PDB file of C-alpha atoms in Angstrom:
ATOM      1  CA  MET A   1      -4.494   3.094 -23.264  1.00 53.00           C
ATOM      2  CA  SER A   2      -3.414   4.177 -19.798  1.00 57.00           C
ATOM      3  CA  SER A   3       0.052   5.607 -19.437  1.00 88.00           C
ATOM      4  CA  PHE A   4       0.295   5.635 -15.628  1.00 97.00           C
ATOM      5  CA  THR A   5      -0.601   2.716 -13.340  1.00 98.00           C
ATOM      6  CA  VAL A   6      -1.541   3.411  -9.722  1.00 98.00           C
ATOM      7  CA  GLY A   7      -1.481   0.378  -7.453  1.00 98.00           C
ATOM      8  CA  PHE A   8      -2.704  -0.367  -3.950  1.00 98.00           C
ATOM      9  CA  VAL A   9      -1.649  -3.310  -1.794  1.00 98.00           C
ATOM     10  CA  LEU A  10      -4.367  -5.269   0.008  1.00 98.00           C
ATOM     11  CA  PHE A  11      -3.744  -7.414   3.080  1.00 98.00           C
ATOM     12  CA  PRO A  12      -6.103  -8.742   5.755  1.00 98.00           C
ATOM     13  CA  ASP A  13      -7.164  -6.303   8.485  1.00 98.00           C
ATOM     14  CA  LEU A  14      -5.966  -3.134   6.750  1.00 98.00           C
ATOM     15  CA  THR A  15      -7.819   0.068   7.624  1.00 97.00           C
ATOM     16  CA  GLN A  16     -10.221   0.517   4.712  1.00 96.00           C
ATOM     17  CA  LEU A  17     -10.115   4.332   4.879  1.00 96.00           C
ATOM     18  CA  ASP A  18      -6.331   4.194   4.390  1.00 96.00           C
ATOM     19  CA  LEU A  19      -7.073   2.429   1.113  1.00 97.00           C
ATOM     20  CA  THR A  20     -10.286   4.016  -0.103  1.00 97.00           C
ATOM     21  CA  GLY A  21      -9.384   7.631   0.707  1.00 96.00           C
ATOM     22  CA  PRO A  22      -6.241   7.746  -1.475  1.00 96.00           C
ATOM     23  CA  LEU A  23      -7.881   5.464  -4.055  1.00 97.00           C
ATOM     24  CA  GLN A  24     -10.772   7.930  -4.440  1.00 96.00           C
ATOM     25  CA  VAL A  25      -8.311  10.733  -5.203  1.00 96.00           C
ATOM     26  CA  LEU A  26      -5.701   8.880  -7.267  1.00 96.00           C
ATOM     27  CA  ALA A  27      -8.266   7.061  -9.422  1.00 95.00           C
ATOM     28  CA  ARG A  28      -9.055  10.469 -10.924  1.00 95.00           C
ATOM     29  CA  LEU A  29      -5.560  11.063 -12.309  1.00 95.00           C
ATOM     30  CA  PRO A  30      -5.803  11.687 -16.041  1.00 95.00           C
ATOM     31  CA  GLN A  31      -4.541   8.940 -18.359  1.00 96.00           C
ATOM     32  CA  SER A  32      -4.175   6.457 -15.521  1.00 97.00           C
ATOM     33  CA  ARG A  33      -5.604   3.188 -14.363  1.00 96.00           C
ATOM     34  CA  THR A  34      -5.973   1.866 -10.848  1.00 97.00           C
ATOM     35  CA  VAL A  35      -4.956  -1.599  -9.699  1.00 98.00           C
ATOM     36  CA  VAL A  36      -5.751  -3.171  -6.327  1.00 98.00           C
ATOM     37  CA  ALA A  37      -3.534  -6.207  -5.688  1.00 98.00           C
ATOM     38  CA  ALA A  38      -3.590  -8.940  -3.051  1.00 98.00           C
ATOM     39  CA  LYS A  39      -2.109 -12.407  -2.704  1.00 98.00           C
ATOM     40  CA  LEU A  40      -5.193 -13.895  -4.325  1.00 98.00           C
ATOM     41  CA  GLU A  41      -8.072 -12.446  -6.326  1.00 97.00           C
ATOM     42  CA  SER A  42     -10.532 -13.182  -3.518  1.00 98.00           C
ATOM     43  CA  PRO A  43     -12.140 -10.809  -0.975  1.00 98.00           C
ATOM     44  CA  VAL A  44      -9.808  -9.403   1.688  1.00 98.00           C
ATOM     45  CA  PRO A  45     -11.357  -8.411   5.047  1.00 98.00           C
ATOM     46  CA  SER A  46     -10.589  -4.955   6.439  1.00 98.00           C
ATOM     47  CA  ASP A  47     -10.282  -4.176  10.146  1.00 97.00           C
ATOM     48  CA  CYS A  48     -13.923  -3.012  10.241  1.00 96.00           C
ATOM     49  CA  GLY A  49     -15.369  -6.116   8.602  1.00 93.00           C
ATOM     50  CA  LEU A  50     -15.785  -4.663   5.110  1.00 96.00           C
ATOM     51  CA  SER A  51     -14.325  -7.030   2.518  1.00 98.00           C
ATOM     52  CA  LEU A  52     -12.416  -5.566  -0.414  1.00 98.00           C
ATOM     53  CA  LEU A  53     -12.098  -7.255  -3.803  1.00 98.00           C
ATOM     54  CA  PRO A  54      -8.710  -7.005  -5.515  1.00 98.00           C
ATOM     55  CA  THR A  55      -8.477  -6.457  -9.259  1.00 98.00           C
ATOM     56  CA  HIS A  56      -5.271  -8.502  -9.481  1.00 98.00           C
ATOM     57  CA  SER A  57      -3.279 -11.064  -7.568  1.00 98.00           C
ATOM     58  CA  PHE A  58       0.343 -10.290  -6.752  1.00 98.00           C
ATOM     59  CA  ALA A  59       1.306 -12.715  -9.525  1.00 98.00           C
ATOM     60  CA  SER A  60      -0.886 -11.064 -12.179  1.00 98.00           C
ATOM     61  CA  CYS A  61      -0.256  -7.442 -11.171  1.00 98.00           C
ATOM     62  CA  PRO A  62       1.229  -5.262 -13.919  1.00 98.00           C
ATOM     63  CA  PRO A  63       4.214  -3.002 -13.191  1.00 98.00           C
ATOM     64  CA  LEU A  64       3.153  -0.024 -11.078  1.00 98.00           C
ATOM     65  CA  ASP A  65       4.174   3.592 -11.554  1.00 98.00           C
ATOM     66  CA  LEU A  66       2.847   4.472  -8.097  1.00 97.00           C
ATOM     67  CA  ILE A  67       2.489   1.987  -5.253  1.00 98.00           C
ATOM     68  CA  CYS A  68       0.518   2.807  -2.118  1.00 97.00           C
ATOM     69  CA  VAL A  69       0.526   0.696   1.037  1.00 97.00           C
ATOM     70  CA  PRO A  70      -2.386   1.383   3.398  1.00 97.00           C
ATOM     71  CA  GLY A  71      -2.125   1.170   7.174  1.00 96.00           C
ATOM     72  CA  GLY A  72      -3.973  -0.577   9.949  1.00 94.00           C
ATOM     73  CA  VAL A  73      -2.312  -1.768  13.138  1.00 93.00           C
ATOM     74  CA  LYS A  74      -3.342  -5.432  13.102  1.00 96.00           C
ATOM     75  CA  GLY A  75      -3.095  -5.676   9.325  1.00 97.00           C
ATOM     76  CA  VAL A  76       0.350  -4.126   9.145  1.00 97.00           C
ATOM     77  CA  ILE A  77       1.637  -6.449  11.872  1.00 97.00           C
ATOM     78  CA  GLY A  78       0.499  -9.347   9.706  1.00 98.00           C
ATOM     79  CA  ALA A  79       1.838  -7.824   6.492  1.00 98.00           C
ATOM     80  CA  ILE A  80       5.338  -7.163   7.835  1.00 97.00           C
ATOM     81  CA  GLY A  81       5.577 -10.837   8.799  1.00 97.00           C
ATOM     82  CA  ASP A  82       4.379 -12.044   5.411  1.00 98.00           C
ATOM     83  CA  ARG A  83       7.232 -12.711   3.006  1.00 98.00           C
ATOM     84  CA  GLU A  84       4.997 -12.760  -0.103  1.00 98.00           C
ATOM     85  CA  THR A  85       3.574  -9.307   0.674  1.00 98.00           C
ATOM     86  CA  ILE A  86       6.980  -7.802   1.464  1.00 98.00           C
ATOM     87  CA  ASP A  87       8.517  -9.334  -1.683  1.00 98.00           C
ATOM     88  CA  PHE A  88       5.649  -7.962  -3.798  1.00 98.00           C
ATOM     89  CA  VAL A  89       6.082  -4.461  -2.381  1.00 98.00           C
ATOM     90  CA  ARG A  90       9.855  -4.590  -2.860  1.00 98.00           C
ATOM     91  CA  ARG A  91       9.546  -5.903  -6.428  1.00 98.00           C
ATOM     92  CA  GLN A  92       6.927  -3.332  -7.468  1.00 98.00           C
ATOM     93  CA  ALA A  93       8.757  -0.469  -5.761  1.00 97.00           C
ATOM     94  CA  ALA A  94      11.912  -1.251  -7.745  1.00 97.00           C
ATOM     95  CA  GLY A  95      10.251   0.018 -10.914  1.00 97.00           C
ATOM     96  CA  ALA A  96       7.836   2.556  -9.452  1.00 97.00           C
ATOM     97  CA  LYS A  97       8.271   6.289  -9.822  1.00 97.00           C
ATOM     98  CA  TYR A  98       6.377   6.963  -6.564  1.00 95.00           C
ATOM     99  CA  ILE A  99       6.471   4.794  -3.434  1.00 95.00           C
ATOM    100  CA  THR A 100       3.860   5.822  -0.884  1.00 94.00           C
ATOM    101  CA  ALA A 101       2.186   4.623   2.282  1.00 95.00           C
ATOM    102  CA  VAL A 102      -0.603   5.774   4.527  1.00 94.00           C
ATOM    103  CA  CYS A 103       0.013   5.909   8.280  1.00 91.00           C
ATOM    104  CA  THR A 104       1.367   2.585   9.600  1.00 92.00           C
ATOM    105  CA  GLY A 105       1.717   1.280   6.039  1.00 95.00           C
ATOM    106  CA  ALA A 106       5.123   2.999   6.207  1.00 93.00           C
ATOM    107  CA  PHE A 107       6.300   0.112   8.389  1.00 94.00           C
ATOM    108  CA  VAL A 108       5.730  -2.233   5.438  1.00 97.00           C
ATOM    109  CA  LEU A 109       7.981   0.009   3.337  1.00 96.00           C
ATOM    110  CA  GLY A 110      10.570  -0.069   6.123  1.00 94.00           C
ATOM    111  CA  VAL A 111      10.573  -3.855   6.397  1.00 96.00           C
ATOM    112  CA  ALA A 112      10.884  -4.048   2.602  1.00 97.00           C
ATOM    113  CA  GLY A 113      14.066  -1.938   2.910  1.00 95.00           C
ATOM    114  CA  LEU A 114      12.605   1.030   1.047  1.00 95.00           C
ATOM    115  CA  LEU A 115      13.210   3.701   3.693  1.00 91.00           C
ATOM    116  CA  GLN A 116      16.966   3.322   4.048  1.00 88.00           C
ATOM    117  CA  GLY A 117      18.686   6.674   3.728  1.00 83.00           C
ATOM    118  CA  ARG A 118      15.405   8.577   3.927  1.00 78.00           C
ATOM    119  CA  ALA A 119      13.909  10.713   6.661  1.00 72.00           C
ATOM    120  CA  PRO A 120      11.589   8.647   8.862  1.00 63.00           C
ATOM    121  CA  PRO A 121       7.911   8.977   8.003  1.00 66.00           C
ATOM    122  CA  ARG A 122       5.680  10.874  10.371  1.00 65.00           C
ATOM    123  CA  ILE A 123       2.716   8.876  11.568  1.00 61.00           C
ATOM    124  CA  GLY A 124       0.206  11.187  13.205  1.00 60.00           C
ATOM    125  CA  PRO A 125       0.877  14.077  15.573  1.00 55.00           C
ATOM    126  CA  THR A 126       4.008  13.886  17.707  1.00 49.00           C
ATOM    127  CA  PRO A 127       3.466  14.989  21.310  1.00 48.00           C
ATOM    128  CA  ASN A 128       6.200  17.209  22.795  1.00 44.00           C
ATOM    129  CA  TYR A 129       7.215  14.548  25.295  1.00 41.00           C
ATOM    130  CA  CYS A 130       8.262  12.281  22.399  1.00 42.00           C
ATOM    131  CA  LEU A 131      10.740  14.813  21.115  1.00 42.00           C
ATOM    132  CA  SER A 132      13.203  14.717  23.989  1.00 36.00           C
TER     133      SER A 132
END
């Protein structure tokens, strides 16, 4: 039986590489299982047209030890305005040992109130003119 559950959050128009890159690495953790959760257990379209099939709905998702929220500009804009997605992330993060995001997925963590008191995440290179 798995002792460590890694979970990814799916939402429409996410950037599939922000999901599949970390999934490819984290799915290889010893004594772990990987969960991909969305509102429903039906295909979720990415921002490039590739549909992704969740393993669980938010309602049927087991407790996660590590939660990862992928990015994607259009998808994240939708996700931060979706109460069910934000509530799922907040609820799962409450019991998770690791709370992670890729790129703009950090905004979902912020809206869920999970970045309070933490250093702001860095999303891509910061040009010098942004530092003044």
